[in-house]
Tab-separated table of C-alpha atoms and ligand atoms in Angstrom:
chain	number	residue	atom	x	y	z
A	275	MET	CA	0.000	0.000	0.000
A	276	LEU	CA	1.534	3.255	-1.120
A	277	LEU	CA	0.018	6.689	-0.609
A	278	GLY	CA	1.478	9.558	-2.630
A	279	LEU	CA	1.444	13.113	-1.300
A	280	VAL	CA	0.823	15.539	-4.136
A	281	GLY	CA	0.201	19.259	-4.499
A	282	LYS	CA	1.752	22.516	-5.636
A	283	PRO	CA	4.924	23.781	-3.909
A	284	SER	CA	4.896	25.080	-0.307
A	285	VAL	CA	1.522	23.648	0.732
A	286	GLY	CA	3.053	21.450	3.435
A	287	LYS	CA	3.580	18.059	1.752
A	288	SER	CA	6.910	17.482	3.471
A	289	THR	CA	5.517	18.754	6.767
A	290	PHE	CA	2.655	16.240	6.490
A	291	PHE	CA	5.153	13.541	5.548
A	292	LYS	CA	7.422	14.362	8.476
A	293	ALA	CA	4.498	14.498	10.911
A	294	ALA	CA	3.320	11.080	9.740
A	295	THR	CA	6.713	9.360	9.546
A	296	LEU	CA	8.990	11.462	11.804
A	297	ALA	CA	11.603	11.098	9.063
A	298	GLU	CA	14.122	13.901	8.719
A	299	VAL	CA	13.142	15.826	5.591
A	300	GLU	CA	13.605	19.378	4.483
A	301	ILE	CA	10.800	21.840	5.136
A	302	ALA	CA	10.937	25.492	4.072
A	303	SER	CA	8.708	28.324	2.963
A	304	TYR	CA	10.233	28.657	-0.522
A	305	PRO	CA	8.947	26.652	-3.531
A	306	PHE	CA	10.653	23.423	-4.633
A	307	THR	CA	12.240	22.670	-1.288
A	308	THR	CA	11.765	18.994	-2.059
A	309	ILE	CA	13.534	17.868	-5.224
A	310	LYS	CA	14.000	14.135	-4.804
A	311	ALA	CA	11.096	11.995	-3.581
A	312	ASN	CA	11.053	11.018	0.112
A	313	HIS	CA	9.918	7.522	1.048
A	314	GLY	CA	8.772	6.633	4.546
A	315	VAL	CA	6.365	4.712	6.705
A	316	GLY	CA	3.248	6.237	8.231
A	317	TYR	CA	0.503	4.508	10.161
A	318	VAL	CA	-3.242	4.041	10.055
A	319	LYS	CA	-5.001	3.813	13.388
A	320	VAL	CA	-7.101	0.744	14.132
A	321	ASP	CA	-9.233	0.146	17.187
A	322	CYS	CA	-7.183	-2.807	18.509
A	323	ILE	CA	-9.060	-5.986	19.274
A	324	ASP	CA	-6.781	-6.837	22.220
A	325	LYS	CA	-9.069	-5.117	24.710
A	326	GLU	CA	-12.002	-7.317	23.679
A	327	PHE	CA	-9.902	-10.321	24.671
A	328	ASN	CA	-8.585	-8.594	27.804
A	329	VAL	CA	-4.977	-8.844	26.683
A	330	GLN	CA	-2.198	-6.494	25.701
A	331	CYS	CA	-0.891	-7.038	22.183
A	332	ASN	CA	2.807	-7.119	21.169
A	333	PRO	CA	2.940	-5.879	17.568
A	334	ASN	CA	5.665	-7.242	15.271
A	335	HIS	CA	5.365	-4.069	13.211
A	336	GLY	CA	3.956	-0.697	14.112
A	337	PHE	CA	2.839	-0.092	17.697
A	338	CYS	CA	-0.165	0.037	19.996
A	339	ILE	CA	-0.953	2.842	22.461
A	340	ASP	CA	-3.884	2.379	24.850
A	341	HIS	CA	-5.439	-0.193	22.510
A	342	ASN	CA	-4.985	1.992	19.448
A	343	ARG	CA	-3.112	-0.122	16.965
A	344	PHE	CA	-0.945	1.718	14.429
A	345	VAL	CA	-0.481	-0.262	11.208
A	346	ALA	CA	2.194	0.664	8.674
A	347	VAL	CA	1.455	2.165	5.259
A	348	ASP	CA	4.071	3.471	2.834
A	349	LEU	CA	4.122	7.172	2.116
A	350	MET	CA	5.838	9.115	-0.607
A	351	ASP	CA	6.463	12.869	-0.657
A	352	VAL	CA	7.385	14.353	-4.018
A	353	ALA	CA	8.364	17.720	-5.477
A	354	GLY	CA	5.662	20.348	-5.897
A	355	LEU	CA	3.551	20.230	-9.056
A	356	VAL	CA	2.848	23.412	-11.000
A	357	PRO	CA	0.507	23.954	-13.957
A	358	GLY	CA	2.243	22.586	-17.033
A	359	ALA	CA	4.292	20.049	-15.018
A	360	SER	CA	3.230	17.272	-17.367
A	361	GLU	CA	4.748	19.347	-20.211
A	362	GLY	CA	7.989	19.910	-18.306
A	363	LYS	CA	7.266	23.107	-16.301
A	364	GLY	CA	8.639	23.507	-12.771
A	365	LEU	CA	10.707	20.446	-11.997
A	366	GLY	CA	9.238	18.793	-15.067
A	367	ASN	CA	7.308	15.600	-15.178
A	368	GLN	CA	10.146	13.276	-14.329
A	369	PHE	CA	9.024	12.941	-10.713
A	370	LEU	CA	5.477	12.209	-11.816
A	371	ASP	CA	7.004	8.868	-12.678
A	372	ASP	CA	7.685	8.362	-8.963
A	373	LEU	CA	3.947	8.441	-8.425
A	374	ARG	CA	3.043	5.671	-10.860
A	375	GLN	CA	3.051	2.994	-8.182
A	376	ALA	CA	0.808	4.906	-5.756
A	377	ASP	CA	-2.502	3.290	-4.818
A	378	ALA	CA	-4.028	6.635	-3.921
A	379	PHE	CA	-3.116	10.292	-3.695
A	380	ILE	CA	-3.371	12.635	-0.775
A	381	HIS	CA	-3.705	16.063	-2.338
A	382	ILE	CA	-2.336	18.595	0.121
A	383	VAL	CA	-3.940	21.978	-0.450
A	384	ASP	CA	-3.069	25.201	1.349
A	385	ALA	CA	-6.573	25.956	2.589
A	386	SER	CA	-5.494	29.274	4.096
A	387	GLY	CA	-5.062	30.743	0.613
A	388	THR	CA	-1.645	32.177	1.469
A	389	THR	CA	0.339	30.514	-1.344
A	390	ASP	CA	-0.151	31.289	-5.010
A	391	ILE	CA	-0.232	28.822	-7.890
A	392	GLU	CA	3.588	28.621	-7.937
A	393	GLY	CA	3.948	28.216	-4.188
A	394	LYS	CA	4.913	31.821	-3.431
A	395	THR	CA	3.443	33.733	-0.485
A	396	THR	CA	0.277	35.675	-1.265
A	397	GLU	CA	-3.139	36.532	0.211
A	398	ASN	CA	-6.703	35.570	-0.623
A	399	TYR	CA	-5.801	32.853	-3.100
A	400	ASN	CA	-8.744	30.560	-3.875
A	401	PRO	CA	-7.648	26.956	-3.100
A	402	CYS	CA	-10.456	25.535	-5.277
A	403	GLU	CA	-8.217	26.424	-8.204
A	404	ASP	CA	-5.564	24.038	-6.926
A	405	ILE	CA	-7.948	21.107	-7.001
A	406	GLU	CA	-8.860	21.919	-10.603
A	407	PHE	CA	-5.355	22.436	-11.926
A	408	LEU	CA	-3.935	19.383	-10.195
A	409	GLU	CA	-6.635	17.072	-11.556
A	410	ASP	CA	-6.044	18.518	-14.990
A	411	GLU	CA	-2.299	18.016	-14.697
A	412	LEU	CA	-2.713	14.399	-13.605
A	413	ASP	CA	-5.076	13.773	-16.514
A	414	THR	CA	-2.502	15.156	-18.947
A	415	TRP	CA	0.131	12.943	-17.376
A	416	TYR	CA	-2.021	9.831	-17.923
A	417	PHE	CA	-2.996	11.003	-21.393
A	418	ASN	CA	0.657	11.400	-22.429
A	419	ILE	CA	1.498	7.919	-21.169
A	420	LEU	CA	-1.429	6.373	-23.038
A	421	LYS	CA	-1.076	8.450	-26.182
A	422	LYS	CA	2.545	7.421	-26.688
A	423	VAL	CA	1.633	3.801	-27.333
A	424	TRP	CA	-2.073	4.001	-28.112
A	425	LYS	CA	-2.283	3.493	-31.883
A	426	THR	CA	0.181	0.589	-31.946
A	427	PHE	CA	-1.220	-0.960	-28.796
A	428	ALA	CA	-4.888	-0.710	-29.828
A	429	ARG	CA	-4.221	-2.041	-33.327
A	430	LYS	CA	-2.339	-4.995	-31.892
A	431	THR	CA	-5.204	-5.912	-29.550
A	432	GLU	CA	-7.602	-5.781	-32.508
A	433	LEU	CA	-5.396	-7.762	-34.906
A	434	GLU	CA	-4.686	-10.446	-32.351
A	435	ASP	CA	-8.269	-10.423	-31.124
A	436	MET	CA	-7.140	-9.899	-27.521
A	437	ASN	CA	-9.412	-9.236	-24.565
A	438	PHE	CA	-9.226	-5.445	-24.603
A	439	SER	CA	-9.752	-4.699	-20.875
A	440	GLU	CA	-7.233	-7.335	-19.912
A	441	ALA	CA	-4.706	-6.011	-22.410
A	442	VAL	CA	-5.100	-2.409	-21.156
A	443	ALA	CA	-4.672	-3.510	-17.531
A	444	LYS	CA	-1.550	-5.438	-18.479
A	445	GLN	CA	-0.069	-2.648	-20.584
A	446	PHE	CA	-0.622	-0.048	-17.837
A	447	SER	CA	-0.119	-2.237	-14.769
A	448	GLY	CA	2.763	0.081	-13.828
A	449	LEU	CA	0.083	2.691	-13.097
A	450	LYS	CA	-1.838	0.197	-10.959
A	451	VAL	CA	-4.615	-0.016	-13.522
A	452	VAL	CA	-6.745	-3.130	-12.980
A	453	GLU	CA	-9.041	-4.924	-15.420
A	454	ASP	CA	-12.261	-4.136	-13.536
A	455	ASP	CA	-11.461	-0.417	-13.653
A	456	VAL	CA	-10.985	-0.598	-17.415
A	457	LYS	CA	-14.307	-2.412	-17.832
A	458	ASP	CA	-16.087	0.197	-15.704
A	459	VAL	CA	-14.605	3.046	-17.712
A	460	LEU	CA	-15.469	1.471	-21.074
A	461	ARG	CA	-19.023	0.880	-19.926
A	462	LYS	CA	-19.340	4.441	-18.678
A	463	LEU	CA	-17.925	6.068	-21.795
A	464	GLY	CA	-19.721	3.795	-24.267
A	465	PHE	CA	-17.500	4.772	-27.235
A	466	GLU	CA	-18.750	3.189	-30.427
A	467	LYS	CA	-15.545	3.228	-32.447
A	468	ARG	CA	-12.778	0.690	-32.027
A	469	ALA	CA	-9.942	1.839	-29.741
A	470	SER	CA	-7.480	2.270	-32.614
A	471	GLN	CA	-9.894	4.776	-34.170
A	472	TRP	CA	-10.309	6.956	-31.055
A	473	ASP	CA	-9.353	10.597	-31.490
A	474	ASP	CA	-7.233	12.484	-28.933
A	475	LYS	CA	-10.309	13.785	-27.163
A	476	GLN	CA	-11.550	10.256	-26.600
A	477	ILE	CA	-8.159	8.974	-25.460
A	478	ARG	CA	-7.981	11.871	-23.014
A	479	LYS	CA	-11.442	11.153	-21.650
A	480	PHE	CA	-10.489	7.498	-21.242
A	481	ALA	CA	-7.188	8.482	-19.549
A	482	SER	CA	-9.001	10.805	-17.165
A	483	GLU	CA	-11.569	8.215	-16.084
A	484	LEU	CA	-8.868	5.587	-15.653
A	485	ARG	CA	-6.795	8.019	-13.596
A	486	LYS	CA	-9.698	8.706	-11.248
A	487	LEU	CA	-10.176	4.985	-10.572
A	488	SER	CA	-6.527	3.929	-10.380
A	489	LYS	CA	-5.406	6.961	-8.360
A	490	PRO	CA	-8.331	7.941	-6.127
A	491	MET	CA	-7.710	11.152	-4.240
A	492	ILE	CA	-8.485	12.650	-0.850
A	493	ILE	CA	-7.990	16.335	-0.031
A	494	ALA	CA	-6.003	17.388	3.030
A	495	ALA	CA	-7.100	21.006	3.535
A	496	ASN	CA	-3.858	22.015	5.239
A	497	LYS	CA	-2.867	25.080	7.282
A	498	CYS	CA	-6.292	25.094	8.944
A	499	ASP	CA	-4.592	26.762	11.921
A	500	ILE	CA	-4.577	29.993	9.890
A	501	GLY	CA	-7.764	32.014	10.299
A	502	SER	CA	-8.607	32.343	6.618
A	503	ALA	CA	-8.790	28.545	6.144
A	504	LYS	CA	-12.238	27.916	7.576
A	505	ALA	CA	-14.184	29.857	4.955
A	506	ASN	CA	-12.065	28.378	2.170
A	507	ILE	CA	-12.718	24.837	3.396
A	508	GLU	CA	-16.465	25.493	3.260
A	509	LYS	CA	-16.026	26.855	-0.248
A	510	MET	CA	-14.136	23.731	-1.347
A	511	LYS	CA	-16.694	21.389	0.202
A	512	LYS	CA	-19.484	23.202	-1.615
A	513	LYS	CA	-17.731	23.214	-4.955
A	514	PHE	CA	-16.528	19.585	-4.772
A	515	PRO	CA	-19.251	17.689	-2.924
A	516	ASP	CA	-17.962	14.315	-4.170
A	517	LEU	CA	-14.473	14.710	-2.714
A	518	ILE	CA	-13.423	13.775	0.800
A	519	ILE	CA	-12.025	17.031	2.228
A	520	ILE	CA	-10.419	16.933	5.684
A	521	PRO	CA	-9.289	20.075	7.530
A	522	CYS	CA	-5.701	19.527	8.532
A	523	SER	CA	-2.754	21.194	10.237
A	524	ALA	CA	0.369	19.222	9.428
A	525	ASP	CA	2.505	21.751	11.272
A	526	SER	CA	0.515	21.242	14.493
A	527	GLU	CA	0.657	17.464	14.173
A	528	LEU	CA	4.406	17.637	13.706
A	529	ALA	CA	4.792	19.776	16.851
A	530	LEU	CA	2.612	17.363	18.858
A	531	ARG	CA	4.430	14.252	17.658
A	532	GLU	CA	7.829	15.757	18.362
A	533	ALA	CA	6.735	16.866	21.832
A	534	ALA	CA	5.415	13.331	22.453
A	535	LYS	CA	8.657	11.817	21.163
A	536	HIS	CA	10.609	13.947	23.644
A	537	GLU	CA	8.226	12.864	26.412
A	538	LEU	CA	6.973	16.380	27.027
A	539	ILE	CA	3.362	15.399	26.369
A	540	LYS	CA	1.300	12.251	26.016
A	541	TYR	CA	-0.445	12.450	22.668
A	542	ILE	CA	-2.112	9.698	20.681
A	543	PRO	CA	-2.161	10.648	16.978
A	544	GLY	CA	-5.676	11.533	15.906
A	545	GLU	CA	-6.908	12.493	19.381
A	546	LYS	CA	-8.346	15.905	20.161
A	547	SER	CA	-6.319	16.412	23.322
A	548	PHE	CA	-2.942	15.766	24.922
A	549	GLY	CA	-1.617	15.648	28.460
A	550	VAL	CA	1.510	17.440	29.664
A	551	ILE	CA	3.969	14.985	31.268
A	552	GLY	CA	7.304	16.828	31.036
A	553	ASN	CA	8.724	20.234	31.905
A	554	LEU	CA	7.712	22.711	29.233
A	555	ASN	CA	9.441	26.029	28.812
A	556	GLU	CA	7.343	29.124	28.202
A	557	LYS	CA	7.759	29.018	24.442
A	558	GLN	CA	6.740	25.348	24.248
A	559	ARG	CA	3.762	25.937	26.503
A	560	GLY	CA	2.635	28.856	24.339
A	561	ALA	CA	2.956	26.876	21.116
A	562	LEU	CA	1.053	23.876	22.494
A	563	ASP	CA	-1.668	26.117	23.929
A	564	LYS	CA	-2.158	27.682	20.543
A	565	ILE	CA	-2.483	24.268	18.892
A	566	LYS	CA	-5.020	23.259	21.514
A	567	LYS	CA	-7.199	26.346	21.029
A	568	LYS	CA	-6.803	26.967	17.301
A	569	VAL	CA	-6.776	23.391	16.031
A	570	LEU	CA	-7.683	20.593	18.444
A	571	GLU	CA	-10.699	22.332	19.969
A	572	GLU	CA	-11.696	23.958	16.714
A	573	PHE	CA	-11.779	21.018	14.256
A	574	GLU	CA	-13.663	17.730	14.339
A	575	PHE	CA	-10.633	15.557	13.649
A	576	GLY	CA	-7.988	17.388	15.670
A	577	THR	CA	-5.001	18.107	13.436
A	578	GLY	CA	-6.597	15.922	10.733
A	579	VAL	CA	-3.367	14.152	9.724
A	580	GLN	CA	-4.391	10.778	11.179
A	581	GLU	CA	-7.903	11.170	9.810
A	582	VAL	CA	-6.554	11.794	6.299
A	583	LEU	CA	-4.448	8.612	6.416
A	584	ASN	CA	-7.298	6.543	7.826
A	585	ARG	CA	-9.878	7.827	5.376
A	586	ALA	CA	-7.495	7.270	2.454
A	587	VAL	CA	-6.957	3.637	3.389
A	588	PHE	CA	-10.354	2.634	4.774
A	589	ASP	CA	-12.805	4.909	2.879
A	590	LEU	CA	-11.142	5.710	-0.396
A	591	LEU	CA	-9.344	2.399	-0.948
A	592	LYS	CA	-11.786	0.395	1.181
A	593	TYR	CA	-9.119	-1.732	2.845
A	594	LEU	CA	-9.831	-3.956	5.842
A	595	ALA	CA	-7.669	-4.485	8.937
A	596	ILE	CA	-7.456	-8.212	9.673
A	597	PHE	CA	-5.866	-9.861	12.712
A	598	PRO	CA	-4.530	-13.412	12.417
A	599	ALA	CA	-5.599	-15.033	15.707
A	600	GLY	CA	-5.739	-18.585	16.972
A	601	ALA	CA	-9.228	-19.567	18.102
A	602	ASN	CA	-7.766	-20.846	21.364
A	603	LYS	CA	-4.468	-19.006	21.485
A	604	LEU	CA	-3.816	-15.366	20.673
A	605	ALA	CA	-0.016	-15.574	20.915
A	606	ASP	CA	2.460	-16.781	18.314
A	607	SER	CA	5.200	-19.370	19.003
A	608	LYS	CA	7.377	-16.636	20.554
A	609	GLY	CA	4.632	-15.688	22.984
A	610	ASN	CA	3.743	-12.419	21.232
A	611	VAL	CA	0.040	-11.667	21.595
A	612	LEU	CA	-1.810	-10.653	18.414
A	613	PRO	CA	1.522	-9.832	16.748
A	614	ASP	CA	0.093	-8.966	13.352
A	615	CYS	CA	-2.566	-6.815	11.807
A	616	PHE	CA	-2.721	-6.829	8.018
A	617	LEU	CA	-4.413	-4.557	5.521
A	618	LEU	CA	-6.360	-6.415	2.836
A	619	PRO	CA	-8.401	-5.030	-0.058
A	620	GLY	CA	-12.154	-4.753	0.479
A	621	GLY	CA	-14.076	-7.735	-0.881
A	622	SER	CA	-11.308	-10.166	0.181
A	623	THR	CA	-12.462	-13.596	1.322
A	624	ALA	CA	-11.206	-16.025	3.953
A	625	LEU	CA	-9.388	-17.872	1.174
A	626	ASP	CA	-7.729	-14.636	-0.023
A	627	PHE	CA	-6.539	-14.095	3.543
A	628	ALA	CA	-5.102	-17.622	3.659
A	629	PHE	CA	-3.197	-17.025	0.409
A	630	PHE	CA	-2.078	-13.640	1.704
A	631	LEU	CA	-0.520	-15.316	4.771
A	632	HIS	CA	1.138	-18.091	2.801
A	633	THR	CA	0.555	-19.853	-0.514
A	634	ASP	CA	0.487	-23.186	1.325
A	635	PHE	CA	-2.258	-21.939	3.639
A	636	GLY	CA	-4.279	-21.054	0.574
A	637	LYS	CA	-3.667	-24.343	-1.192
A	638	ASN	CA	-4.435	-26.460	1.881
A	639	PHE	CA	-7.299	-24.359	3.213
A	640	ILE	CA	-9.977	-26.265	5.142
A	641	LYS	CA	-11.760	-23.495	7.008
A	642	ALA	CA	-11.320	-20.250	8.902
A	643	ILE	CA	-12.348	-19.874	12.540
A	644	ASP	CA	-13.634	-16.606	13.967
A	645	ALA	CA	-11.588	-16.139	17.162
A	646	ARG	CA	-14.437	-14.192	18.788
A	647	SER	CA	-17.371	-16.527	18.160
A	648	LYS	CA	-15.298	-19.697	17.485
A	649	LYS	CA	-17.563	-20.278	14.475
A	650	ALA	CA	-16.199	-21.982	11.362
A	651	LEU	CA	-16.200	-19.942	8.156
A	652	GLY	CA	-15.945	-21.195	4.574
A	653	LYS	CA	-13.501	-20.045	1.954
A	654	SER	CA	-15.915	-17.591	0.360
A	655	TYR	CA	-16.597	-15.783	3.663
A	656	LYS	CA	-16.227	-12.044	3.008
A	657	LEU	CA	-13.828	-10.471	5.491
A	658	LYS	CA	-15.025	-7.667	7.733
A	659	ASN	CA	-12.913	-4.875	9.185
A	660	ARG	CA	-11.226	-5.949	12.451
A	661	ASP	CA	-11.933	-9.645	11.926
A	662	ALA	CA	-9.778	-11.996	14.024
A	663	LEU	CA	-9.325	-15.261	12.170
A	664	GLU	CA	-7.493	-18.543	12.382
A	665	ILE	CA	-6.866	-20.438	9.157
A	666	VAL	CA	-7.125	-24.222	9.492
A	667	THR	CA	-5.235	-26.187	6.867
A	668	ARG	CA	-4.880	-29.799	5.832
B	278	GTP	N1	0.614	27.579	9.374
B	278	GTP	C1	0.975	26.413	8.842
B	278	GTP	N2	2.092	26.319	8.092
B	278	GTP	C2	2.424	25.119	7.597
B	278	GTP	C3	1.626	23.959	7.806
B	278	GTP	N3	2.203	22.921	7.168
B	278	GTP	C4	3.314	23.405	6.565
B	278	GTP	N4	3.464	24.732	6.818
B	278	GTP	C5	4.550	25.628	6.365
B	278	GTP	O1	4.491	25.727	4.942
B	278	GTP	C6	5.815	25.869	4.402
B	278	GTP	C7	6.057	24.813	3.324
B	278	GTP	O2	6.091	23.559	3.934
B	278	GTP	P1	6.711	22.265	3.208
B	278	GTP	O3	6.309	21.090	4.002
B	278	GTP	O4	8.157	22.458	2.948
B	278	GTP	O5	5.897	22.325	1.840
B	278	GTP	P2	5.997	21.365	0.538
B	278	GTP	O6	4.624	21.236	0.003
B	278	GTP	O7	6.730	20.130	0.870
B	278	GTP	O8	6.852	22.296	-0.442
B	278	GTP	P3	7.802	21.866	-1.707
B	278	GTP	O9	8.710	20.778	-1.263
B	278	GTP	O10	8.529	23.128	-2.021
B	278	GTP	O11	6.884	21.441	-2.792
B	278	GTP	C8	6.769	25.753	5.584
B	278	GTP	O12	7.125	27.035	6.001
B	278	GTP	C9	5.940	25.043	6.652
B	278	GTP	O13	6.359	25.324	7.951
B	278	GTP	C10	0.458	24.097	8.627
B	278	GTP	O14	-0.287	23.140	8.883
B	278	GTP	N5	0.183	25.333	9.107
B	279	MG	MG1	8.485	19.353	0.190
């Protein structure tokens, strides 16, 4: 699972990335601070099942605080995109290539309206424009990739009488295009002509629809700590009712996580409060007070960073958190309780889970057992979020 952080320069992509991963990356108020992509690990927050079993888990990966399990997801922070990036403007489109493998995009927008289209400081900029230009830029990127090979590719599928959706998915698998997406798009567009006869307008339409499905996007309305953000967020929500738009203050989240790391406060990412546990100097106290009043108490999801990650994985991509768990024993051979929590695509079955754990488990599958109810489940059982399952094999 890879989430790509995208947006124009200076909106706070690297700040979001650093808050989520605590990796050392460069952050600055001038455009194009980030040149080379940053890769790191962030976490989604899952209500841990250990408390239902009255145990304390010992995660192999990630961590658990007060029964909040944090499960790893890969994050990528790239250079800022400007209008015309797909044609080589700004840092060009070379880094767009970095984003091919992303499963979804988090579009970081400066909701305060204090950065212009090129990432320079300004006032009263309308952030709705960023959503429009970025979508357009991504469409052009997809279009250029498709267009390059389209005529040859389409003619070949026709000559060799190939299954068209399958061939498209295979050709563009590097963009994470899957066959079902292609089928959906073809059905929606209903083009009458054969693919080799499509004009540029049709190829672009096809590219755009495919982009929306293979790179779904959530909006992090960042810099919500600045007064002007609130009205702009309402404006964005009104103009783009189909998008998930989460108010966010990456800067505040970063301050909270660093303070927690230095044991000055106890803060669980995603919560709307923190507790002071260390000796704060006046400056630190002032900064944390401001975050409390201007962000945590003001917005539904606190700083919003955790909410953005969770919504991207569980709402946008519809993944499920699944715990491998023995029906009679919650610990592994080393004595670690509920050591794993895996993210599986929505619609996965008990058999998919078995194959995910190990090919042999899949091949020799007899049944799954629900660790809560101890009921046996067949291979076609559809997994539910936070299921705890044992796989019984031959
Ligand atoms: N007030 C406020 N400022 C923020 C927030 N997040 C980031 N910033 C500031 O915005 C500026 C740009 O932040 P970066 O994280 O470097 O932005 P970027 O999008 O990675 O920029 P490029 O790498 O140049 O594309 C810095 O001065 C940050 O401190 C926030 O939530 N609130
Ligand atoms: Mg950056």
